[in-house]
XYZ file of C-alpha atoms in Angstrom:
303
model
C -9.809 5.556 17.286
C -10.205 5.669 13.240
C -7.954 3.186 11.801
C -7.596 3.218 8.439
C -4.984 0.775 6.117
C -2.682 2.708 4.083
C -1.651 -0.332 1.369
C -2.937 -3.226 0.913
C -3.587 -5.058 -2.506
C -7.230 -6.946 -3.882
C -7.521 -9.696 -6.657
C -9.329 -12.206 -8.575
C -6.587 -13.817 -9.666
C -3.212 -13.578 -10.339
C -1.787 -15.076 -13.725
C 0.799 -12.789 -15.149
C 4.886 -12.953 -16.183
C 7.045 -10.610 -14.549
C 10.989 -10.999 -15.782
C 10.146 -13.616 -17.466
C 9.087 -15.687 -14.903
C 5.691 -17.242 -14.148
C 3.140 -15.695 -11.490
C -0.470 -18.079 -11.108
C -2.475 -18.400 -8.577
C -3.479 -22.471 -7.440
C -5.811 -23.553 -4.502
C -5.093 -23.056 -0.701
C -4.331 -19.631 -0.449
C -0.704 -20.575 -2.726
C 0.884 -19.382 -5.835
C 3.319 -19.598 -8.571
C 5.279 -16.675 -7.751
C 8.444 -15.814 -9.704
C 8.924 -19.447 -11.020
C 8.263 -20.902 -7.838
C 4.992 -22.511 -5.559
C 4.679 -20.210 -2.265
C 1.781 -19.778 0.300
C 0.896 -16.505 -1.319
C -2.647 -16.023 1.148
C -3.576 -17.555 3.813
C -4.833 -21.062 3.232
C -8.510 -20.822 5.014
C -8.606 -18.327 0.809
C -8.962 -21.887 -0.662
C -9.952 -20.227 -4.283
C -7.427 -18.713 -4.717
C -9.031 -15.500 -4.590
C -8.169 -11.954 -2.388
C -11.574 -10.610 -3.391
C -12.881 -7.293 -1.589
C -15.516 -9.585 0.750
C -12.735 -11.797 2.076
C -11.207 -8.242 3.248
C -13.610 -6.525 4.340
C -14.428 -10.005 6.615
C -11.079 -9.214 7.787
C -11.345 -5.558 8.376
C -14.554 -5.830 9.778
C -13.139 -7.694 12.714
C -9.672 -6.335 13.155
C -12.128 -2.802 13.338
C -10.128 -1.269 10.462
C -13.106 1.184 8.856
C -10.329 1.655 5.148
C -8.279 0.754 2.530
C -6.161 2.110 0.087
C -6.070 -0.376 -2.389
C -2.523 -0.282 -4.591
C -2.023 -2.729 -7.735
C 2.060 -4.586 -8.195
C 2.442 -6.156 -11.211
C 3.324 -9.029 -9.450
C -0.413 -9.062 -9.100
C -0.779 -7.983 -12.779
C -3.684 -5.242 -13.989
C -6.486 -5.793 -11.639
C -8.432 -1.817 -12.909
C -11.411 -4.329 -14.087
C -11.806 -5.767 -10.617
C -11.386 -2.621 -8.082
C -13.427 -0.520 -10.621
C -16.304 -2.964 -9.126
C -15.116 -2.905 -5.909
C -15.214 0.966 -5.396
C -18.497 0.714 -7.336
C -20.063 -1.315 -4.758
C -17.995 -0.500 -1.271
C -17.142 3.123 -1.808
C -16.646 3.979 1.552
C -14.457 1.463 2.988
C -11.599 1.444 0.090
C -9.922 4.056 -1.844
C -9.062 2.582 -5.147
C -5.432 3.059 -7.087
C -5.428 2.008 -10.927
C -2.370 0.886 -12.527
C -1.508 2.216 -16.610
C -0.153 -1.366 -18.786
C 3.650 -1.576 -17.498
C 5.168 -3.710 -20.053
C 7.795 -6.720 -19.513
C 10.710 -4.074 -19.995
C 9.550 -1.937 -17.492
C 7.868 0.869 -19.223
C 4.953 2.768 -19.305
C 4.582 3.636 -23.042
C 0.557 5.380 -22.796
C 0.779 6.302 -19.165
C -1.231 9.594 -19.239
C -3.667 8.349 -21.626
C -3.880 4.578 -19.455
C -4.925 7.237 -16.341
C -7.293 9.734 -18.450
C -8.887 5.840 -18.956
C -8.811 5.043 -15.434
C -9.927 7.905 -14.173
C -12.751 7.806 -16.359
C -13.106 4.570 -15.276
C -13.933 6.569 -11.167
C -10.528 4.677 -10.050
C -9.086 7.488 -7.482
C -5.306 7.352 -8.300
C -2.245 5.856 -9.591
C -0.101 2.899 -8.156
C 3.258 2.706 -9.063
C 5.333 0.129 -8.459
C 8.171 1.763 -9.398
C 11.091 -0.661 -8.108
C 9.389 -2.427 -10.801
C 10.427 0.216 -13.412
C 13.550 0.502 -15.787
C 12.192 3.616 -17.822
C 13.432 7.037 -15.794
C 10.964 8.804 -13.828
C 10.998 12.427 -15.855
C 9.164 9.820 -18.969
C 5.828 9.844 -16.705
C 5.568 13.925 -16.004
C 2.769 14.279 -18.667
C 0.941 12.335 -16.638
C 2.326 13.537 -12.789
C 0.778 17.440 -13.913
C -2.297 15.488 -15.442
C -2.900 13.717 -12.089
C -2.356 16.891 -10.048
C -4.860 18.638 -11.607
C -7.246 16.103 -11.106
C -6.781 15.766 -7.456
C -5.246 11.971 -7.941
C -3.095 10.528 -5.476
C 0.087 8.613 -6.854
C 1.568 5.512 -5.216
C 4.602 4.951 -5.206
C 7.007 2.416 -4.060
C 10.689 3.682 -5.037
C 13.429 0.423 -5.933
C 15.737 0.465 -2.920
C 19.345 2.176 -3.539
C 19.110 5.577 -4.506
C 18.859 5.263 -8.422
C 14.955 7.240 -7.876
C 15.262 9.365 -5.188
C 16.317 12.540 -7.573
C 13.707 12.004 -9.778
C 10.764 11.431 -7.130
C 12.179 14.648 -5.171
C 11.564 16.462 -8.319
C 7.847 15.293 -9.471
C 7.135 16.346 -5.934
C 8.532 19.751 -6.630
C 7.204 20.165 -10.369
C 3.634 19.258 -9.190
C 3.565 20.778 -5.908
C -0.137 20.125 -4.740
C 0.057 16.362 -6.274
C -0.446 14.212 -3.642
C 2.405 11.460 -3.194
C 2.350 7.997 -0.666
C 6.135 6.866 -0.612
C 5.281 2.649 -0.219
C 6.821 0.738 1.955
C 7.728 2.750 4.544
C 11.312 4.503 2.582
C 12.542 0.565 2.359
C 12.860 0.759 5.778
C 15.949 -1.970 6.380
C 17.650 -0.376 2.813
C 20.211 2.170 2.936
C 17.898 4.103 1.428
C 15.658 4.635 4.333
C 15.871 8.287 5.659
C 16.323 9.392 2.080
C 13.165 8.511 0.512
C 11.698 9.040 4.144
C 12.881 12.619 3.453
C 11.161 12.979 0.711
C 7.981 13.941 2.591
C 9.739 17.216 3.444
C 9.731 18.430 -0.229
C 6.303 18.923 -0.438
C 3.559 20.010 1.158
C 1.369 17.259 0.309
C 3.634 14.029 0.539
C 3.667 11.243 3.190
C 4.913 8.197 4.052
C 3.359 5.420 4.412
C 4.108 1.653 6.394
C 2.587 -1.318 3.846
C 5.111 -4.124 4.418
C 6.990 -3.315 6.825
C 6.509 -6.228 9.179
C 7.569 -7.813 5.610
C 10.468 -6.125 5.739
C 10.987 -7.117 9.589
C 10.127 -10.272 9.214
C 13.366 -11.944 10.339
C 12.655 -10.230 14.365
C 8.432 -11.142 14.279
C 5.571 -9.545 16.075
C 6.068 -7.204 18.010
C 8.374 -5.719 15.953
C 10.606 -3.615 18.095
C 12.966 -2.145 15.768
C 9.618 -1.036 13.121
C 8.815 1.276 16.452
C 12.069 2.531 16.319
C 11.992 3.225 12.803
C 8.759 4.607 13.027
C 9.952 6.804 15.633
C 12.732 7.691 13.468
C 10.644 8.382 10.458
C 8.508 10.445 13.264
C 11.867 12.367 14.020
C 12.254 13.364 10.135
C 9.147 14.617 9.124
C 7.088 14.122 11.785
C 4.087 12.314 12.859
C 1.451 14.310 10.763
C 3.457 12.717 7.482
C 3.368 9.197 8.708
C 0.206 6.191 8.266
C 0.207 2.706 8.256
C -0.402 -0.138 6.148
C 0.217 -4.199 6.307
C 0.256 -5.298 2.207
C -2.770 -7.525 2.894
C -2.606 -10.114 2.013
C 0.564 -11.164 1.752
C 1.963 -10.434 5.533
C -1.257 -12.112 7.342
C 0.649 -15.488 5.933
C 2.761 -15.361 9.388
C 0.968 -12.853 11.877
C -2.795 -12.512 12.082
C -4.931 -8.390 9.884
C -4.885 -7.585 13.752
C -1.186 -8.197 14.175
C -0.245 -6.015 11.510
C -1.459 -3.055 13.200
C -1.123 -3.908 17.105
C 2.244 -3.602 17.584
C 1.394 -0.403 17.317
C -1.149 0.492 18.978
C 0.137 -1.818 22.107
C 3.052 0.145 22.147
C 4.193 1.935 25.327
C 6.817 4.663 22.621
C 4.521 5.878 21.336
C 1.584 8.709 22.686
C -1.930 7.652 22.377
C -2.320 10.764 20.082
C 1.165 9.679 17.890
C -1.271 6.171 17.488
C -4.079 7.634 16.902
C -2.465 9.599 13.653
C -0.311 7.241 12.378
C -2.626 4.513 12.167
C -6.027 6.162 11.139
C -6.457 10.242 11.388
C -3.579 10.727 8.598
C -4.980 8.633 6.085
C -8.750 9.293 6.787
C -7.742 13.200 6.245
C -5.355 12.568 3.235
C -7.532 10.176 1.607
C -10.528 11.655 2.070
C -12.068 8.985 3.876
C -15.792 9.973 4.717
C -18.913 8.196 6.416
C -16.553 5.027 7.716
C -18.557 2.886 9.929
C -18.618 2.360 13.324
C -17.044 -1.018 14.383
C -18.240 -2.307 17.466
C -15.030 -4.797 19.509
C -16.509 -8.284 19.026
C -15.046 -10.933 21.589
C -13.405 -14.026 20.657
C -14.825 -17.105 21.657
C -12.024 -18.232 23.407
C -11.612 -14.985 25.898
Protein backbone atom coordinates (compact mmCIF):
# COMPACT_ATOMS: atom_id res chain seq x y z
CA UNK A 1 0.00 0.00 0.00
CA UNK A 2 1.01 3.62 -0.41
CA UNK A 3 2.27 5.02 2.91
CA UNK A 4 2.56 8.77 3.52
CA UNK A 5 3.70 10.49 6.69
CA UNK A 6 1.48 13.54 7.27
CA UNK A 7 3.47 15.05 10.17
CA UNK A 8 7.27 15.13 10.34
CA UNK A 9 10.10 17.61 10.92
CA UNK A 10 13.45 18.53 9.39
CA UNK A 11 16.09 21.01 10.52
CA UNK A 12 19.75 21.73 9.98
CA UNK A 13 20.18 23.13 13.47
CA UNK A 14 18.00 24.02 16.41
CA UNK A 15 19.05 27.41 17.70
CA UNK A 16 16.28 29.42 19.32
CA UNK A 17 14.59 30.57 22.53
CA UNK A 18 11.02 29.78 23.60
CA UNK A 19 9.45 31.34 26.71
CA UNK A 20 12.90 32.61 27.66
CA UNK A 21 14.39 29.11 27.61
CA UNK A 22 17.17 27.80 25.37
CA UNK A 23 16.85 25.27 22.58
CA UNK A 24 20.11 24.34 20.86
CA UNK A 25 21.38 21.35 18.88
CA UNK A 26 24.28 19.46 20.43
CA UNK A 27 25.99 16.29 19.19
CA UNK A 28 24.98 12.61 19.33
CA UNK A 29 21.31 13.39 18.77
CA UNK A 30 21.02 15.55 21.86
CA UNK A 31 19.74 19.09 22.29
CA UNK A 32 19.33 21.66 24.99
CA UNK A 33 15.53 21.79 25.23
CA UNK A 34 13.96 24.35 27.54
CA UNK A 35 17.31 24.65 29.36
CA UNK A 36 17.55 20.86 29.84
CA UNK A 37 19.74 18.39 27.91
CA UNK A 38 17.52 15.78 26.24
CA UNK A 39 17.84 13.04 23.63
CA UNK A 40 16.07 14.90 20.81
CA UNK A 41 16.96 12.40 18.07
CA UNK A 42 18.47 8.92 17.86
CA UNK A 43 22.11 8.89 19.03
CA UNK A 44 23.45 7.94 15.60
CA UNK A 45 22.55 11.45 14.38
CA UNK A 46 25.93 12.49 15.72
CA UNK A 47 26.15 15.94 14.08
CA UNK A 48 22.83 17.19 15.45
CA UNK A 49 21.47 17.58 11.91
CA UNK A 50 18.02 16.26 11.08
CA UNK A 51 18.42 16.27 7.30
CA UNK A 52 16.25 15.24 4.38
CA UNK A 53 18.82 12.62 3.34
CA UNK A 54 18.74 10.86 6.72
CA UNK A 55 14.95 10.96 6.68
CA UNK A 56 14.80 9.58 3.12
CA UNK A 57 16.96 6.67 4.22
CA UNK A 58 14.49 5.95 7.03
CA UNK A 59 11.55 6.40 4.66
CA UNK A 60 13.01 4.05 2.05
CA UNK A 61 13.74 1.38 4.66
CA UNK A 62 10.22 1.66 6.11
CA UNK A 63 8.62 1.87 2.61
CA UNK A 64 7.16 5.32 3.25
CA UNK A 65 6.68 7.00 -0.12
CA UNK A 66 6.17 10.63 0.87
CA UNK A 67 6.21 12.91 3.89
CA UNK A 68 4.70 16.24 4.91
CA UNK A 69 7.22 18.49 6.66
CA UNK A 70 5.63 20.78 9.24
CA UNK A 71 7.34 23.27 11.53
CA UNK A 72 7.38 24.10 15.24
CA UNK A 73 8.91 27.13 16.92
CA UNK A 74 10.90 24.86 19.24
CA UNK A 75 13.04 23.97 16.21
CA UNK A 76 13.47 27.52 14.99
CA UNK A 77 12.27 28.74 11.60
CA UNK A 78 13.50 26.33 8.91
CA UNK A 79 12.04 28.05 5.82
CA UNK A 80 15.40 28.53 4.08
CA UNK A 81 16.32 24.87 4.45
CA UNK A 82 12.89 23.54 3.50
CA UNK A 83 12.87 25.60 0.29
CA UNK A 84 15.98 23.67 -0.77
CA UNK A 85 14.47 20.36 0.30
CA UNK A 86 11.28 21.02 -1.70
CA UNK A 87 13.30 21.89 -4.80
CA UNK A 88 15.60 18.90 -4.48
CA UNK A 89 12.98 16.26 -3.64
CA UNK A 90 9.67 17.55 -5.07
CA UNK A 91 8.01 14.13 -5.32
CA UNK A 92 8.90 12.91 -1.84
CA UNK A 93 8.22 15.93 0.37
CA UNK A 94 5.41 18.45 0.88
CA UNK A 95 7.15 21.20 2.83
CA UNK A 96 5.35 23.77 4.98
CA UNK A 97 6.60 27.28 5.67
CA UNK A 98 6.18 29.06 8.98
CA UNK A 99 5.64 32.81 9.47
CA UNK A 100 7.69 34.78 11.95
CA UNK A 101 6.40 34.24 15.49
CA UNK A 102 7.52 36.69 18.15
CA UNK A 103 8.80 35.54 21.56
CA UNK A 104 5.46 36.78 22.92
CA UNK A 105 3.53 34.30 20.74
CA UNK A 106 2.26 36.77 18.14
CA UNK A 107 2.44 36.66 14.32
CA UNK A 108 2.63 40.35 13.37
CA UNK A 109 3.07 40.01 9.58
CA UNK A 110 1.27 36.76 8.88
CA UNK A 111 -0.19 37.61 5.45
CA UNK A 112 3.02 39.26 4.23
CA UNK A 113 5.04 36.28 5.45
CA UNK A 114 2.62 33.89 3.74
CA UNK A 115 2.95 35.65 0.39
CA UNK A 116 6.74 35.44 0.72
CA UNK A 117 6.59 31.75 1.65
CA UNK A 118 4.34 31.04 -1.33
CA UNK A 119 6.74 32.85 -3.65
CA UNK A 120 9.56 30.66 -2.34
CA UNK A 121 7.73 27.55 -3.56
CA UNK A 122 6.53 26.07 -0.27
CA UNK A 123 3.10 24.49 -0.42
CA UNK A 124 1.52 25.36 2.89
CA UNK A 125 1.80 27.09 6.24
CA UNK A 126 2.40 25.36 9.58
CA UNK A 127 1.08 27.15 12.66
CA UNK A 128 1.94 25.80 16.13
CA UNK A 129 -1.27 27.27 17.50
CA UNK A 130 -0.65 25.88 20.96
CA UNK A 131 2.34 28.23 21.22
CA UNK A 132 0.38 31.38 20.35
CA UNK A 133 -0.97 34.02 22.71
CA UNK A 134 -2.84 35.88 19.97
CA UNK A 135 -6.31 35.02 18.67
CA UNK A 136 -6.67 33.08 15.43
CA UNK A 137 -9.04 35.85 14.34
CA UNK A 138 -6.04 38.16 13.86
CA UNK A 139 -4.80 35.86 11.08
CA UNK A 140 -8.01 35.76 9.05
CA UNK A 141 -6.51 37.70 6.12
CA UNK A 142 -3.75 35.11 5.92
CA UNK A 143 -6.26 32.25 5.93
CA UNK A 144 -8.31 33.89 3.20
CA UNK A 145 -5.20 34.39 1.07
CA UNK A 146 -4.21 30.75 1.57
CA UNK A 147 -7.68 29.68 0.50
CA UNK A 148 -7.44 31.60 -2.78
CA UNK A 149 -3.99 30.13 -3.47
CA UNK A 150 -4.98 26.56 -2.53
CA UNK A 151 -2.34 26.34 0.18
CA UNK A 152 -2.63 23.84 3.02
CA UNK A 153 -2.87 24.98 6.65
CA UNK A 154 -1.29 22.67 9.22
CA UNK A 155 -2.63 23.66 12.64
CA UNK A 156 -1.78 22.24 16.05
CA UNK A 157 -4.15 23.45 18.74
CA UNK A 158 -3.83 23.87 22.48
CA UNK A 159 -4.77 20.92 24.66
CA UNK A 160 -7.74 22.75 26.15
CA UNK A 161 -10.91 24.11 24.55
CA UNK A 162 -10.04 27.78 24.08
CA UNK A 163 -8.95 27.65 20.41
CA UNK A 164 -11.54 25.20 19.11
CA UNK A 165 -14.33 27.73 18.60
CA UNK A 166 -11.94 30.10 16.82
CA UNK A 167 -10.71 27.31 14.57
CA UNK A 168 -14.28 26.38 13.67
CA UNK A 169 -14.92 29.99 12.67
CA UNK A 170 -11.82 29.96 10.44
CA UNK A 171 -13.03 26.79 8.74
CA UNK A 172 -16.51 28.20 8.20
CA UNK A 173 -15.17 31.56 6.96
CA UNK A 174 -12.79 29.83 4.50
CA UNK A 175 -14.75 26.77 3.30
CA UNK A 176 -12.28 25.84 0.55
CA UNK A 177 -9.19 26.09 2.76
CA UNK A 178 -7.46 22.74 3.21
CA UNK A 179 -6.80 22.27 6.95
CA UNK A 180 -4.93 19.49 8.74
CA UNK A 181 -5.38 19.41 12.51
CA UNK A 182 -2.24 17.99 14.10
CA UNK A 183 -1.32 15.74 17.03
CA UNK A 184 -4.56 13.80 16.48
CA UNK A 185 -6.48 16.47 18.33
CA UNK A 186 -4.25 16.05 21.42
CA UNK A 187 -5.75 12.61 21.77
CA UNK A 188 -4.90 11.99 25.45
CA UNK A 189 -6.50 15.24 26.66
CA UNK A 190 -10.12 16.28 27.27
CA UNK A 191 -10.12 18.35 24.04
CA UNK A 192 -9.66 15.27 21.81
CA UNK A 193 -13.20 14.72 20.59
CA UNK A 194 -13.90 18.44 20.20
CA UNK A 195 -10.80 18.84 18.04
CA UNK A 196 -11.65 15.79 15.93
CA UNK A 197 -15.18 17.09 15.34
CA UNK A 198 -13.66 20.12 13.60
CA UNK A 199 -13.48 17.80 10.57
CA UNK A 200 -17.27 18.05 10.42
CA UNK A 201 -17.12 21.86 10.13
CA UNK A 202 -15.81 21.85 6.55
CA UNK A 203 -15.33 19.63 3.52
CA UNK A 204 -11.54 20.02 3.43
CA UNK A 205 -10.56 19.39 7.06
CA UNK A 206 -8.44 16.40 8.07
CA UNK A 207 -7.08 15.08 11.36
CA UNK A 208 -3.50 13.76 11.36
CA UNK A 209 -1.92 11.59 14.02
CA UNK A 210 1.54 13.18 14.33
CA UNK A 211 2.80 12.50 17.84
CA UNK A 212 0.28 9.82 18.75
CA UNK A 213 3.06 7.43 19.85
CA UNK A 214 4.52 10.23 21.98
CA UNK A 215 1.14 10.90 23.60
CA UNK A 216 0.78 7.18 24.38
CA UNK A 217 4.47 6.73 25.22
CA UNK A 218 3.76 5.46 28.73
CA UNK A 219 1.71 2.60 27.26
CA UNK A 220 4.32 1.87 24.55
CA UNK A 221 4.21 -0.37 21.49
CA UNK A 222 1.87 -1.70 20.11
CA UNK A 223 -0.21 1.16 21.54
CA UNK A 224 -3.61 -0.54 21.97
CA UNK A 225 -5.17 2.67 23.31
CA UNK A 226 -3.96 4.55 20.23
CA UNK A 227 -5.79 2.05 18.03
CA UNK A 228 -8.94 2.55 20.12
CA UNK A 229 -8.59 6.32 19.69
CA UNK A 230 -8.23 5.98 15.92
CA UNK A 231 -11.39 3.90 15.85
CA UNK A 232 -13.17 6.46 18.05
CA UNK A 233 -12.17 9.25 15.66
CA UNK A 234 -13.40 7.10 12.77
CA UNK A 235 -16.77 6.76 14.46
CA UNK A 236 -16.94 10.55 14.99
CA UNK A 237 -15.95 11.81 11.52
CA UNK A 238 -15.21 8.84 9.24
CA UNK A 239 -11.94 7.15 8.30
CA UNK A 240 -11.74 9.29 5.16
CA UNK A 241 -10.86 12.31 7.38
CA UNK A 242 -7.95 10.67 9.22
CA UNK A 243 -4.25 10.47 8.30
CA UNK A 244 -1.17 8.87 9.86
CA UNK A 245 1.72 11.06 11.01
CA UNK A 246 4.88 10.09 12.88
CA UNK A 247 6.26 13.34 14.40
CA UNK A 248 9.69 12.16 13.18
CA UNK A 249 12.43 12.39 14.42
CA UNK A 250 11.57 12.99 18.07
CA UNK A 251 9.38 9.90 18.35
CA UNK A 252 12.04 7.52 17.05
CA UNK A 253 14.22 7.91 20.11
CA UNK A 254 11.90 5.34 21.71
CA UNK A 255 10.91 3.23 18.68
CA UNK A 256 12.02 2.72 15.10
CA UNK A 257 10.45 4.77 12.32
CA UNK A 258 8.65 1.73 10.96
CA UNK A 259 7.18 0.96 14.38
CA UNK A 260 5.54 4.40 14.33
CA UNK A 261 3.04 3.06 11.81
CA UNK A 262 3.19 -0.74 11.79
CA UNK A 263 1.23 -0.92 15.04
CA UNK A 264 -1.61 0.17 12.73
CA UNK A 265 -0.79 -2.12 9.80
CA UNK A 266 -0.55 -5.11 12.18
CA UNK A 267 -3.76 -4.31 14.07
CA UNK A 268 -6.58 -6.85 13.91
CA UNK A 269 -9.13 -4.14 14.82
CA UNK A 270 -8.94 -2.23 11.52
CA UNK A 271 -9.92 -3.48 8.08
CA UNK A 272 -7.44 -3.52 5.21
CA UNK A 273 -9.35 -0.69 3.56
CA UNK A 274 -9.24 1.42 6.74
CA UNK A 275 -5.50 0.86 7.02
CA UNK A 276 -5.01 1.83 3.37
CA UNK A 277 -6.93 5.07 3.87
CA UNK A 278 -5.35 6.02 7.18
CA UNK A 279 -1.76 5.18 6.26
CA UNK A 280 -1.62 6.71 2.82
CA UNK A 281 -4.44 7.16 0.37
CA UNK A 282 -6.20 9.95 2.32
CA UNK A 283 -2.97 11.96 2.52
CA UNK A 284 -2.11 11.24 -1.11
CA UNK A 285 -5.38 12.85 -2.20
CA UNK A 286 -5.39 15.68 0.35
CA UNK A 287 -1.84 16.89 -0.31
CA UNK A 288 -1.76 15.96 -4.01
CA UNK A 289 1.27 13.67 -3.95
CA UNK A 290 2.17 12.37 -7.42
CA UNK A 291 4.80 10.02 -8.83
CA UNK A 292 5.63 8.41 -5.51
CA UNK A 293 8.26 5.69 -5.79
CA UNK A 294 7.56 2.00 -5.46
CA UNK A 295 9.72 0.94 -2.53
CA UNK A 296 10.56 -2.77 -2.31
CA UNK A 297 10.86 -4.59 0.98
CA UNK A 298 14.53 -5.18 1.82
CA UNK A 299 15.05 -8.12 4.15
CA UNK A 300 16.97 -7.46 7.36
CA UNK A 301 20.28 -9.29 7.64
CA UNK A 302 19.05 -10.79 10.93
CA UNK A 303 15.96 -12.39 9.38
